JSON list of C-alpha atoms and ligand atoms in Angstrom, two decimals:
[
{"chain": "A", "resi": 1, "resn": "MET", "atom": "CA", "xyz": [65.26, 110.46, 108.29]},
{"chain": "A", "resi": 2, "resn": "ILE", "atom": "CA", "xyz": [67.95, 108.73, 106.51]},
{"chain": "A", "resi": 3, "resn": "ASN", "atom": "CA", "xyz": [70.83, 107.30, 109.12]},
{"chain": "A", "resi": 4, "resn": "ILE", "atom": "CA", "xyz": [73.80, 105.82, 106.66]},
{"chain": "A", "resi": 5, "resn": "VAL", "atom": "CA", "xyz": [76.54, 103.69, 107.69]},
{"chain": "A", "resi": 6, "resn": "LEU", "atom": "CA", "xyz": [79.84, 104.83, 105.78]},
{"chain": "A", "resi": 7, "resn": "PHE", "atom": "CA", "xyz": [81.84, 101.60, 105.72]},
{"chain": "A", "resi": 8, "resn": "GLY", "atom": "CA", "xyz": [85.13, 100.86, 103.98]},
{"chain": "A", "resi": 9, "resn": "LYS", "atom": "CA", "xyz": [88.99, 100.44, 104.26]},
{"chain": "A", "resi": 10, "resn": "PRO", "atom": "CA", "xyz": [91.20, 103.13, 105.11]},
{"chain": "A", "resi": 11, "resn": "GLY", "atom": "CA", "xyz": [91.64, 105.18, 101.97]},
{"chain": "A", "resi": 12, "resn": "ALA", "atom": "CA", "xyz": [88.05, 103.61, 100.51]},
{"chain": "A", "resi": 13, "resn": "GLY", "atom": "CA", "xyz": [86.93, 106.90, 100.20]},
{"chain": "A", "resi": 14, "resn": "LYS", "atom": "CA", "xyz": [84.64, 107.41, 103.02]},
{"chain": "A", "resi": 15, "resn": "GLY", "atom": "CA", "xyz": [85.42, 111.26, 103.55]},
{"chain": "A", "resi": 16, "resn": "THR", "atom": "CA", "xyz": [85.63, 112.04, 100.12]},
{"chain": "A", "resi": 17, "resn": "GLN", "atom": "CA", "xyz": [81.64, 110.64, 99.21]},
{"chain": "A", "resi": 18, "resn": "ALA", "atom": "CA", "xyz": [80.51, 112.63, 103.08]},
{"chain": "A", "resi": 19, "resn": "GLU", "atom": "CA", "xyz": [81.70, 115.26, 101.83]},
{"chain": "A", "resi": 20, "resn": "PHE", "atom": "CA", "xyz": [78.47, 114.98, 98.70]},
{"chain": "A", "resi": 21, "resn": "LEU", "atom": "CA", "xyz": [76.33, 112.71, 99.88]},
{"chain": "A", "resi": 22, "resn": "LYS", "atom": "CA", "xyz": [75.75, 114.94, 103.35]},
{"chain": "A", "resi": 23, "resn": "ILE", "atom": "CA", "xyz": [75.21, 118.18, 100.94]},
{"chain": "A", "resi": 24, "resn": "LYS", "atom": "CA", "xyz": [73.06, 116.39, 98.18]},
{"chain": "A", "resi": 25, "resn": "TYR", "atom": "CA", "xyz": [70.44, 114.72, 101.56]},
{"chain": "A", "resi": 26, "resn": "ASN", "atom": "CA", "xyz": [70.80, 117.35, 103.27]},
{"chain": "A", "resi": 27, "resn": "LEU", "atom": "CA", "xyz": [72.65, 115.13, 105.98]},
{"chain": "A", "resi": 28, "resn": "ILE", "atom": "CA", "xyz": [75.16, 115.52, 108.94]},
{"chain": "A", "resi": 29, "resn": "HIS", "atom": "CA", "xyz": [79.02, 114.23, 107.98]},
{"chain": "A", "resi": 30, "resn": "ILE", "atom": "CA", "xyz": [79.58, 112.91, 111.17]},
{"chain": "A", "resi": 31, "resn": "SER", "atom": "CA", "xyz": [83.67, 111.28, 111.07]},
{"chain": "A", "resi": 32, "resn": "THR", "atom": "CA", "xyz": [85.28, 109.58, 114.31]},
{"chain": "A", "resi": 33, "resn": "GLY", "atom": "CA", "xyz": [88.51, 109.68, 112.80]},
{"chain": "A", "resi": 34, "resn": "ASP", "atom": "CA", "xyz": [87.43, 113.53, 112.25]},
{"chain": "A", "resi": 35, "resn": "LEU", "atom": "CA", "xyz": [86.56, 114.39, 115.65]},
{"chain": "A", "resi": 36, "resn": "PHE", "atom": "CA", "xyz": [89.96, 112.52, 117.23]},
{"chain": "A", "resi": 37, "resn": "ARG", "atom": "CA", "xyz": [92.51, 114.86, 114.79]},
{"chain": "A", "resi": 38, "resn": "ASN", "atom": "CA", "xyz": [90.70, 117.89, 115.81]},
{"chain": "A", "resi": 39, "resn": "ASN", "atom": "CA", "xyz": [90.91, 116.70, 119.89]},
{"chain": "A", "resi": 40, "resn": "ILE", "atom": "CA", "xyz": [94.37, 116.09, 118.45]},
{"chain": "A", "resi": 41, "resn": "THR", "atom": "CA", "xyz": [95.27, 119.76, 116.96]},
{"chain": "A", "resi": 42, "resn": "GLU", "atom": "CA", "xyz": [93.40, 121.08, 120.94]},
{"chain": "A", "resi": 43, "resn": "LYS", "atom": "CA", "xyz": [95.39, 119.09, 122.93]},
{"chain": "A", "resi": 44, "resn": "THR", "atom": "CA", "xyz": [92.65, 118.23, 124.21]},
{"chain": "A", "resi": 45, "resn": "THR", "atom": "CA", "xyz": [93.02, 114.72, 126.92]},
{"chain": "A", "resi": 46, "resn": "LEU", "atom": "CA", "xyz": [91.34, 112.80, 125.05]},
{"chain": "A", "resi": 47, "resn": "GLY", "atom": "CA", "xyz": [92.65, 113.64, 122.44]},
{"chain": "A", "resi": 48, "resn": "ILE", "atom": "CA", "xyz": [96.22, 112.71, 123.50]},
{"chain": "A", "resi": 49, "resn": "LEU", "atom": "CA", "xyz": [94.86, 109.48, 124.29]},
{"chain": "A", "resi": 50, "resn": "ALA", "atom": "CA", "xyz": [93.52, 108.91, 120.51]},
{"chain": "A", "resi": 51, "resn": "LYS", "atom": "CA", "xyz": [97.41, 110.07, 119.13]},
{"chain": "A", "resi": 52, "resn": "SER", "atom": "CA", "xyz": [98.83, 107.00, 120.61]},
{"chain": "A", "resi": 53, "resn": "TYR", "atom": "CA", "xyz": [96.44, 105.07, 119.64]},
{"chain": "A", "resi": 54, "resn": "MET", "atom": "CA", "xyz": [96.36, 105.89, 115.93]},
{"chain": "A", "resi": 55, "resn": "ASP", "atom": "CA", "xyz": [99.24, 107.25, 115.58]},
{"chain": "A", "resi": 56, "resn": "LYS", "atom": "CA", "xyz": [100.32, 102.85, 115.75]},
{"chain": "A", "resi": 57, "resn": "GLY", "atom": "CA", "xyz": [97.46, 102.72, 113.51]},
{"chain": "A", "resi": 58, "resn": "ASN", "atom": "CA", "xyz": [95.46, 100.92, 116.23]},
{"chain": "A", "resi": 59, "resn": "LEU", "atom": "CA", "xyz": [91.90, 100.95, 117.02]},
{"chain": "A", "resi": 60, "resn": "VAL", "atom": "CA", "xyz": [90.80, 103.90, 119.54]},
{"chain": "A", "resi": 61, "resn": "PRO", "atom": "CA", "xyz": [89.85, 101.80, 123.09]},
{"chain": "A", "resi": 62, "resn": "ASP", "atom": "CA", "xyz": [86.10, 101.46, 122.69]},
{"chain": "A", "resi": 63, "resn": "GLN", "atom": "CA", "xyz": [83.88, 103.16, 125.05]},
{"chain": "A", "resi": 64, "resn": "VAL", "atom": "CA", "xyz": [85.87, 106.82, 124.36]},
{"chain": "A", "resi": 65, "resn": "THR", "atom": "CA", "xyz": [84.90, 106.15, 121.55]},
{"chain": "A", "resi": 66, "resn": "ILE", "atom": "CA", "xyz": [80.88, 105.59, 121.43]},
{"chain": "A", "resi": 67, "resn": "ASP", "atom": "CA", "xyz": [81.02, 108.37, 123.72]},
{"chain": "A", "resi": 68, "resn": "MET", "atom": "CA", "xyz": [82.74, 110.69, 121.56]},
{"chain": "A", "resi": 69, "resn": "LEU", "atom": "CA", "xyz": [79.66, 109.88, 118.85]},
{"chain": "A", "resi": 70, "resn": "GLU", "atom": "CA", "xyz": [76.83, 110.21, 121.02]},
{"chain": "A", "resi": 71, "resn": "ALA", "atom": "CA", "xyz": [77.88, 113.39, 121.81]},
{"chain": "A", "resi": 72, "resn": "GLU", "atom": "CA", "xyz": [78.30, 114.32, 118.34]},
{"chain": "A", "resi": 73, "resn": "VAL", "atom": "CA", "xyz": [74.85, 112.95, 117.64]},
{"chain": "A", "resi": 74, "resn": "ASP", "atom": "CA", "xyz": [73.28, 114.74, 120.26]},
{"chain": "A", "resi": 75, "resn": "LYS", "atom": "CA", "xyz": [74.85, 118.21, 119.64]},
{"chain": "A", "resi": 76, "resn": "ASN", "atom": "CA", "xyz": [72.71, 118.12, 116.40]},
{"chain": "A", "resi": 77, "resn": "PRO", "atom": "CA", "xyz": [68.63, 117.66, 117.32]},
{"chain": "A", "resi": 78, "resn": "GLN", "atom": "CA", "xyz": [67.94, 119.46, 113.79]},
{"chain": "A", "resi": 79, "resn": "ALA", "atom": "CA", "xyz": [69.64, 117.25, 111.94]},
{"chain": "A", "resi": 80, "resn": "LYS", "atom": "CA", "xyz": [67.61, 115.20, 109.31]},
{"chain": "A", "resi": 81, "resn": "GLY", "atom": "CA", "xyz": [69.83, 112.16, 109.44]},
{"chain": "A", "resi": 82, "resn": "PHE", "atom": "CA", "xyz": [73.93, 111.89, 109.98]},
{"chain": "A", "resi": 83, "resn": "ILE", "atom": "CA", "xyz": [77.28, 109.91, 107.61]},
{"chain": "A", "resi": 84, "resn": "PHE", "atom": "CA", "xyz": [78.82, 107.61, 110.27]},
{"chain": "A", "resi": 85, "resn": "ASP", "atom": "CA", "xyz": [81.94, 107.54, 108.30]},
{"chain": "A", "resi": 86, "resn": "GLY", "atom": "CA", "xyz": [84.75, 104.99, 110.31]},
{"chain": "A", "resi": 87, "resn": "PHE", "atom": "CA", "xyz": [81.92, 104.34, 112.95]},
{"chain": "A", "resi": 88, "resn": "PRO", "atom": "CA", "xyz": [80.77, 101.68, 113.57]},
{"chain": "A", "resi": 89, "resn": "ARG", "atom": "CA", "xyz": [84.38, 99.43, 113.81]},
{"chain": "A", "resi": 90, "resn": "THR", "atom": "CA", "xyz": [83.04, 97.09, 116.58]},
{"chain": "A", "resi": 91, "resn": "GLU", "atom": "CA", "xyz": [80.25, 94.83, 117.13]},
{"chain": "A", "resi": 92, "resn": "SER", "atom": "CA", "xyz": [80.65, 96.58, 120.62]},
{"chain": "A", "resi": 93, "resn": "GLN", "atom": "CA", "xyz": [80.15, 100.03, 118.45]},
{"chain": "A", "resi": 94, "resn": "ALA", "atom": "CA", "xyz": [77.36, 98.92, 116.46]},
{"chain": "A", "resi": 95, "resn": "LYS", "atom": "CA", "xyz": [75.72, 97.44, 119.18]},
{"chain": "A", "resi": 96, "resn": "SER", "atom": "CA", "xyz": [75.87, 100.44, 121.40]},
{"chain": "A", "resi": 97, "resn": "LEU", "atom": "CA", "xyz": [74.81, 103.09, 118.25]},
{"chain": "A", "resi": 98, "resn": "ASP", "atom": "CA", "xyz": [71.70, 101.00, 117.98]},
{"chain": "A", "resi": 99, "resn": "ALA", "atom": "CA", "xyz": [70.19, 100.91, 121.15]},
{"chain": "A", "resi": 100, "resn": "PHE", "atom": "CA", "xyz": [72.03, 104.56, 121.51]},
{"chain": "A", "resi": 101, "resn": "LEU", "atom": "CA", "xyz": [69.52, 105.90, 118.51]},
{"chain": "A", "resi": 102, "resn": "THR", "atom": "CA", "xyz": [66.73, 102.93, 119.43]},
{"chain": "A", "resi": 103, "resn": "ARG", "atom": "CA", "xyz": [66.77, 105.19, 122.04]},
{"chain": "A", "resi": 104, "resn": "LYS", "atom": "CA", "xyz": [66.01, 108.28, 120.41]},
{"chain": "A", "resi": 105, "resn": "ASP", "atom": "CA", "xyz": [63.69, 106.63, 118.02]},
{"chain": "A", "resi": 106, "resn": "ILE", "atom": "CA", "xyz": [65.48, 107.31, 115.06]},
{"chain": "A", "resi": 107, "resn": "LYS", "atom": "CA", "xyz": [67.67, 103.65, 113.43]},
{"chain": "A", "resi": 108, "resn": "ILE", "atom": "CA", "xyz": [70.35, 103.06, 110.98]},
{"chain": "A", "resi": 109, "resn": "ASN", "atom": "CA", "xyz": [68.47, 103.13, 106.78]},
{"chain": "A", "resi": 110, "resn": "PHE", "atom": "CA", "xyz": [71.33, 101.28, 105.84]},
{"chain": "A", "resi": 111, "resn": "MET", "atom": "CA", "xyz": [75.44, 100.61, 104.99]},
{"chain": "A", "resi": 112, "resn": "LEU", "atom": "CA", "xyz": [76.63, 101.74, 102.77]},
{"chain": "A", "resi": 113, "resn": "ALA", "atom": "CA", "xyz": [80.07, 99.98, 101.83]},
{"chain": "A", "resi": 114, "resn": "LEU", "atom": "CA", "xyz": [83.11, 101.22, 99.45]},
{"chain": "A", "resi": 115, "resn": "GLU", "atom": "CA", "xyz": [85.18, 97.76, 98.42]},
{"chain": "A", "resi": 116, "resn": "ALA", "atom": "CA", "xyz": [88.57, 98.92, 96.59]},
{"chain": "A", "resi": 117, "resn": "ASP", "atom": "CA", "xyz": [91.76, 96.27, 97.36]},
{"chain": "A", "resi": 118, "resn": "ASP", "atom": "CA", "xyz": [94.42, 96.56, 99.78]},
{"chain": "A", "resi": 119, "resn": "ASN", "atom": "CA", "xyz": [97.46, 97.61, 96.79]},
{"chain": "A", "resi": 120, "resn": "GLU", "atom": "CA", "xyz": [95.74, 100.26, 96.30]},
{"chain": "A", "resi": 121, "resn": "LEU", "atom": "CA", "xyz": [94.55, 101.45, 99.39]},
{"chain": "A", "resi": 122, "resn": "VAL", "atom": "CA", "xyz": [98.13, 101.82, 100.35]},
{"chain": "A", "resi": 123, "resn": "LYS", "atom": "CA", "xyz": [99.24, 103.60, 96.88]},
{"chain": "A", "resi": 124, "resn": "ARG", "atom": "CA", "xyz": [95.57, 106.57, 97.76]},
{"chain": "A", "resi": 125, "resn": "LEU", "atom": "CA", "xyz": [97.16, 106.49, 101.38]},
{"chain": "A", "resi": 126, "resn": "LEU", "atom": "CA", "xyz": [100.72, 106.86, 101.02]},
{"chain": "A", "resi": 127, "resn": "ASN", "atom": "CA", "xyz": [99.35, 109.36, 98.18]},
{"chain": "A", "resi": 128, "resn": "ARG", "atom": "CA", "xyz": [97.78, 111.67, 100.90]},
{"chain": "A", "resi": 129, "resn": "GLY", "atom": "CA", "xyz": [100.08, 111.17, 103.44]},
{"chain": "A", "resi": 130, "resn": "LYS", "atom": "CA", "xyz": [102.22, 113.45, 101.87]},
{"chain": "A", "resi": 131, "resn": "SER", "atom": "CA", "xyz": [99.55, 115.92, 101.46]},
{"chain": "A", "resi": 132, "resn": "SER", "atom": "CA", "xyz": [98.06, 116.33, 105.03]},
{"chain": "A", "resi": 133, "resn": "GLY", "atom": "CA", "xyz": [100.43, 114.75, 106.73]},
{"chain": "A", "resi": 134, "resn": "ARG", "atom": "CA", "xyz": [98.94, 112.52, 108.78]},
{"chain": "A", "resi": 135, "resn": "ILE", "atom": "CA", "xyz": [101.81, 109.83, 110.52]},
{"chain": "A", "resi": 136, "resn": "ASP", "atom": "CA", "xyz": [99.37, 107.04, 110.10]},
{"chain": "A", "resi": 137, "resn": "ASP", "atom": "CA", "xyz": [99.19, 107.02, 106.34]},
{"chain": "A", "resi": 138, "resn": "GLN", "atom": "CA", "xyz": [102.88, 107.41, 105.45]},
{"chain": "A", "resi": 139, "resn": "ASP", "atom": "CA", "xyz": [104.27, 104.33, 106.28]},
{"chain": "A", "resi": 140, "resn": "GLU", "atom": "CA", "xyz": [102.91, 101.05, 105.31]},
{"chain": "A", "resi": 141, "resn": "THR", "atom": "CA", "xyz": [103.30, 98.95, 107.76]},
{"chain": "A", "resi": 142, "resn": "LYS", "atom": "CA", "xyz": [100.52, 101.30, 109.80]},
{"chain": "A", "resi": 143, "resn": "ILE", "atom": "CA", "xyz": [98.65, 101.25, 107.32]},
{"chain": "A", "resi": 144, "resn": "ARG", "atom": "CA", "xyz": [98.91, 97.28, 106.72]},
{"chain": "A", "resi": 145, "resn": "ASN", "atom": "CA", "xyz": [98.44, 97.20, 110.29]},
{"chain": "A", "resi": 146, "resn": "ARG", "atom": "CA", "xyz": [94.97, 99.68, 110.16]},
{"chain": "A", "resi": 147, "resn": "PHE", "atom": "CA", "xyz": [93.19, 97.04, 106.99]},
{"chain": "A", "resi": 148, "resn": "LYS", "atom": "CA", "xyz": [94.03, 94.53, 109.90]},
{"chain": "A", "resi": 149, "resn": "GLU", "atom": "CA", "xyz": [92.88, 95.54, 112.63]},
{"chain": "A", "resi": 150, "resn": "TYR", "atom": "CA", "xyz": [89.74, 96.45, 110.31]},
{"chain": "A", "resi": 151, "resn": "ASN", "atom": "CA", "xyz": [89.69, 92.32, 108.85]},
{"chain": "A", "resi": 152, "resn": "LYS", "atom": "CA", "xyz": [89.70, 91.33, 112.95]},
{"chain": "A", "resi": 153, "resn": "LYS", "atom": "CA", "xyz": [87.47, 93.52, 114.40]},
{"chain": "A", "resi": 154, "resn": "THR", "atom": "CA", "xyz": [85.46, 95.95, 112.41]},
{"chain": "A", "resi": 155, "resn": "SER", "atom": "CA", "xyz": [84.53, 93.30, 108.62]},
{"chain": "A", "resi": 156, "resn": "PRO", "atom": "CA", "xyz": [82.40, 91.49, 111.49]},
{"chain": "A", "resi": 157, "resn": "LEU", "atom": "CA", "xyz": [80.39, 94.30, 111.04]},
{"chain": "A", "resi": 158, "resn": "LYS", "atom": "CA", "xyz": [79.44, 93.36, 107.88]},
{"chain": "A", "resi": 159, "resn": "THR", "atom": "CA", "xyz": [77.86, 90.18, 108.15]},
{"chain": "A", "resi": 160, "resn": "TYR", "atom": "CA", "xyz": [75.53, 92.44, 111.32]},
{"chain": "A", "resi": 161, "resn": "TYR", "atom": "CA", "xyz": [73.95, 94.61, 108.75]},
{"chain": "A", "resi": 162, "resn": "LYS", "atom": "CA", "xyz": [73.21, 91.84, 106.92]},
{"chain": "A", "resi": 163, "resn": "ASN", "atom": "CA", "xyz": [71.89, 90.21, 109.18]},
{"chain": "A", "resi": 164, "resn": "GLN", "atom": "CA", "xyz": [69.30, 93.26, 109.25]},
{"chain": "A", "resi": 165, "resn": "ASN", "atom": "CA", "xyz": [69.29, 93.60, 106.01]},
{"chain": "A", "resi": 166, "resn": "LYS", "atom": "CA", "xyz": [70.70, 97.45, 105.50]},
{"chain": "A", "resi": 167, "resn": "PHE", "atom": "CA", "xyz": [73.66, 96.25, 103.77]},
{"chain": "A", "resi": 168, "resn": "TYR", "atom": "CA", "xyz": [75.23, 97.09, 100.47]},
{"chain": "A", "resi": 169, "resn": "SER", "atom": "CA", "xyz": [78.83, 97.58, 98.37]},
{"chain": "A", "resi": 170, "resn": "ILE", "atom": "CA", "xyz": [80.29, 99.64, 96.06]},
{"chain": "A", "resi": 171, "resn": "ASN", "atom": "CA", "xyz": [82.58, 99.47, 93.55]},
{"chain": "A", "resi": 172, "resn": "GLY", "atom": "CA", "xyz": [84.52, 102.18, 95.46]},
{"chain": "A", "resi": 173, "resn": "ILE", "atom": "CA", "xyz": [87.19, 101.71, 91.76]},
{"chain": "A", "resi": 174, "resn": "GLY", "atom": "CA", "xyz": [86.91, 104.58, 89.91]},
{"chain": "A", "resi": 175, "resn": "THR", "atom": "CA", "xyz": [87.29, 108.32, 89.62]},
{"chain": "A", "resi": 176, "resn": "ILE", "atom": "CA", "xyz": [85.02, 110.68, 92.83]},
{"chain": "A", "resi": 177, "resn": "ASP", "atom": "CA", "xyz": [82.33, 110.98, 90.24]},
{"chain": "A", "resi": 178, "resn": "GLN", "atom": "CA", "xyz": [81.41, 107.77, 88.90]},
{"chain": "A", "resi": 179, "resn": "ILE", "atom": "CA", "xyz": [82.07, 106.62, 92.69]},
{"chain": "A", "resi": 180, "resn": "THR", "atom": "CA", "xyz": [79.36, 109.64, 93.57]},
{"chain": "A", "resi": 181, "resn": "GLY", "atom": "CA", "xyz": [77.05, 108.46, 90.19]},
{"chain": "A", "resi": 182, "resn": "ARG", "atom": "CA", "xyz": [77.80, 104.48, 92.27]},
{"chain": "A", "resi": 183, "resn": "LEU", "atom": "CA", "xyz": [76.18, 105.90, 95.51]},
{"chain": "A", "resi": 184, "resn": "THR", "atom": "CA", "xyz": [73.86, 108.45, 94.46]},
{"chain": "A", "resi": 185, "resn": "LYS", "atom": "CA", "xyz": [71.39, 106.09, 92.71]},
{"chain": "A", "resi": 186, "resn": "LEU", "atom": "CA", "xyz": [71.97, 103.34, 94.81]},
{"chain": "A", "resi": 187, "resn": "ILE", "atom": "CA", "xyz": [70.71, 105.66, 97.69]},
{"chain": "A", "resi": 188, "resn": "ASP", "atom": "CA", "xyz": [68.29, 107.62, 95.70]},
{"chain": "A", "resi": 189, "resn": "SER", "atom": "CA", "xyz": [66.58, 103.49, 94.38]},
{"chain": "A", "resi": 190, "resn": "LEU", "atom": "CA", "xyz": [66.15, 101.84, 98.09]},
{"chain": "B", "resi": 201, "resn": "AMP", "atom": "P1", "xyz": [89.76, 107.47, 110.27]},
{"chain": "B", "resi": 201, "resn": "AMP", "atom": "O1", "xyz": [90.49, 108.27, 110.11]},
{"chain": "B", "resi": 201, "resn": "AMP", "atom": "O2", "xyz": [88.52, 107.27, 110.26]},
{"chain": "B", "resi": 201, "resn": "AMP", "atom": "O3", "xyz": [91.29, 106.96, 109.48]},
{"chain": "B", "resi": 201, "resn": "AMP", "atom": "O4", "xyz": [90.57, 107.29, 111.45]},
{"chain": "B", "resi": 201, "resn": "AMP", "atom": "C1", "xyz": [91.66, 107.37, 111.58]},
{"chain": "B", "resi": 201, "resn": "AMP", "atom": "C2", "xyz": [91.72, 106.70, 113.24]},
{"chain": "B", "resi": 201, "resn": "AMP", "atom": "O5", "xyz": [91.43, 106.64, 114.31]},
{"chain": "B", "resi": 201, "resn": "AMP", "atom": "C3", "xyz": [92.04, 105.32, 113.26]},
{"chain": "B", "resi": 201, "resn": "AMP", "atom": "O6", "xyz": [92.96, 104.20, 112.87]},
{"chain": "B", "resi": 201, "resn": "AMP", "atom": "C4", "xyz": [92.13, 104.54, 114.65]},
{"chain": "B", "resi": 201, "resn": "AMP", "atom": "O7", "xyz": [92.73, 104.63, 115.42]},
{"chain": "B", "resi": 201, "resn": "AMP", "atom": "C5", "xyz": [90.73, 105.85, 114.95]},
{"chain": "B", "resi": 201, "resn": "AMP", "atom": "N1", "xyz": [89.56, 105.70, 114.82]},
{"chain": "B", "resi": 201, "resn": "AMP", "atom": "C6", "xyz": [88.64, 106.49, 114.30]},
{"chain": "B", "resi": 201, "resn": "AMP", "atom": "N2", "xyz": [87.49, 105.63, 114.30]},
{"chain": "B", "resi": 201, "resn": "AMP", "atom": "C7", "xyz": [87.14, 104.74, 115.47]},
{"chain": "B", "resi": 201, "resn": "AMP", "atom": "C8", "xyz": [86.22, 103.92, 115.56]},
{"chain": "B", "resi": 201, "resn": "AMP", "atom": "N3", "xyz": [85.33, 104.07, 115.21]},
{"chain": "B", "resi": 201, "resn": "AMP", "atom": "N4", "xyz": [86.72, 102.89, 116.81]},
{"chain": "B", "resi": 201, "resn": "AMP", "atom": "C9", "xyz": [87.87, 103.32, 116.98]},
{"chain": "B", "resi": 201, "resn": "AMP", "atom": "N5", "xyz": [88.90, 103.74, 116.36]},
{"chain": "B", "resi": 201, "resn": "AMP", "atom": "C10", "xyz": [88.94, 104.90, 115.47]}
]
């Protein structure tokens, strides 16, 4: 089994790259952002709760996010592995994920971090906001707040995975193909 945490700020290209990696390595792609957005579309209780955080660019509380993620993993007992995209985003989520996977006798193999600078990311997100209609991508103040949340709560996870020798940084600037190439070359070498 290969279990990958795909890491990076909003706009770094996690979702785009996950679409390629899941096919190449036959993995299940779980994006917590997508799961929340599906819940919002379906107007579930979880969706209504999540929306109040997401629209402001804040993180959704840990426990609901963890419960949702675990339910999604449990729906795929035959999986050859998972790509976790946008999860974990806090140390508490990372610890819960480790505990949950350990109970299943599986583990995270590596964290692949797509790195790009904030100004490039703001440009990408504002562009995405025009085509996707995502409210959190349309306003630079909300985007900058997501970066603030990332710097405060999510960035420390690099150290968490570095301490387990699982952290790898990838240059996230370039064409989609170039970045897929960098990721697959790295994965194949691990
Ligand atoms: P994303 O699609 O990954 O950019 O996520 C969009 C929004 O969903 C984030 O700004 C958060 O409000 C929420 N979200 C997604 N994943 C998580 C997570 N692991 N923990 C908390 N909130 C999350």
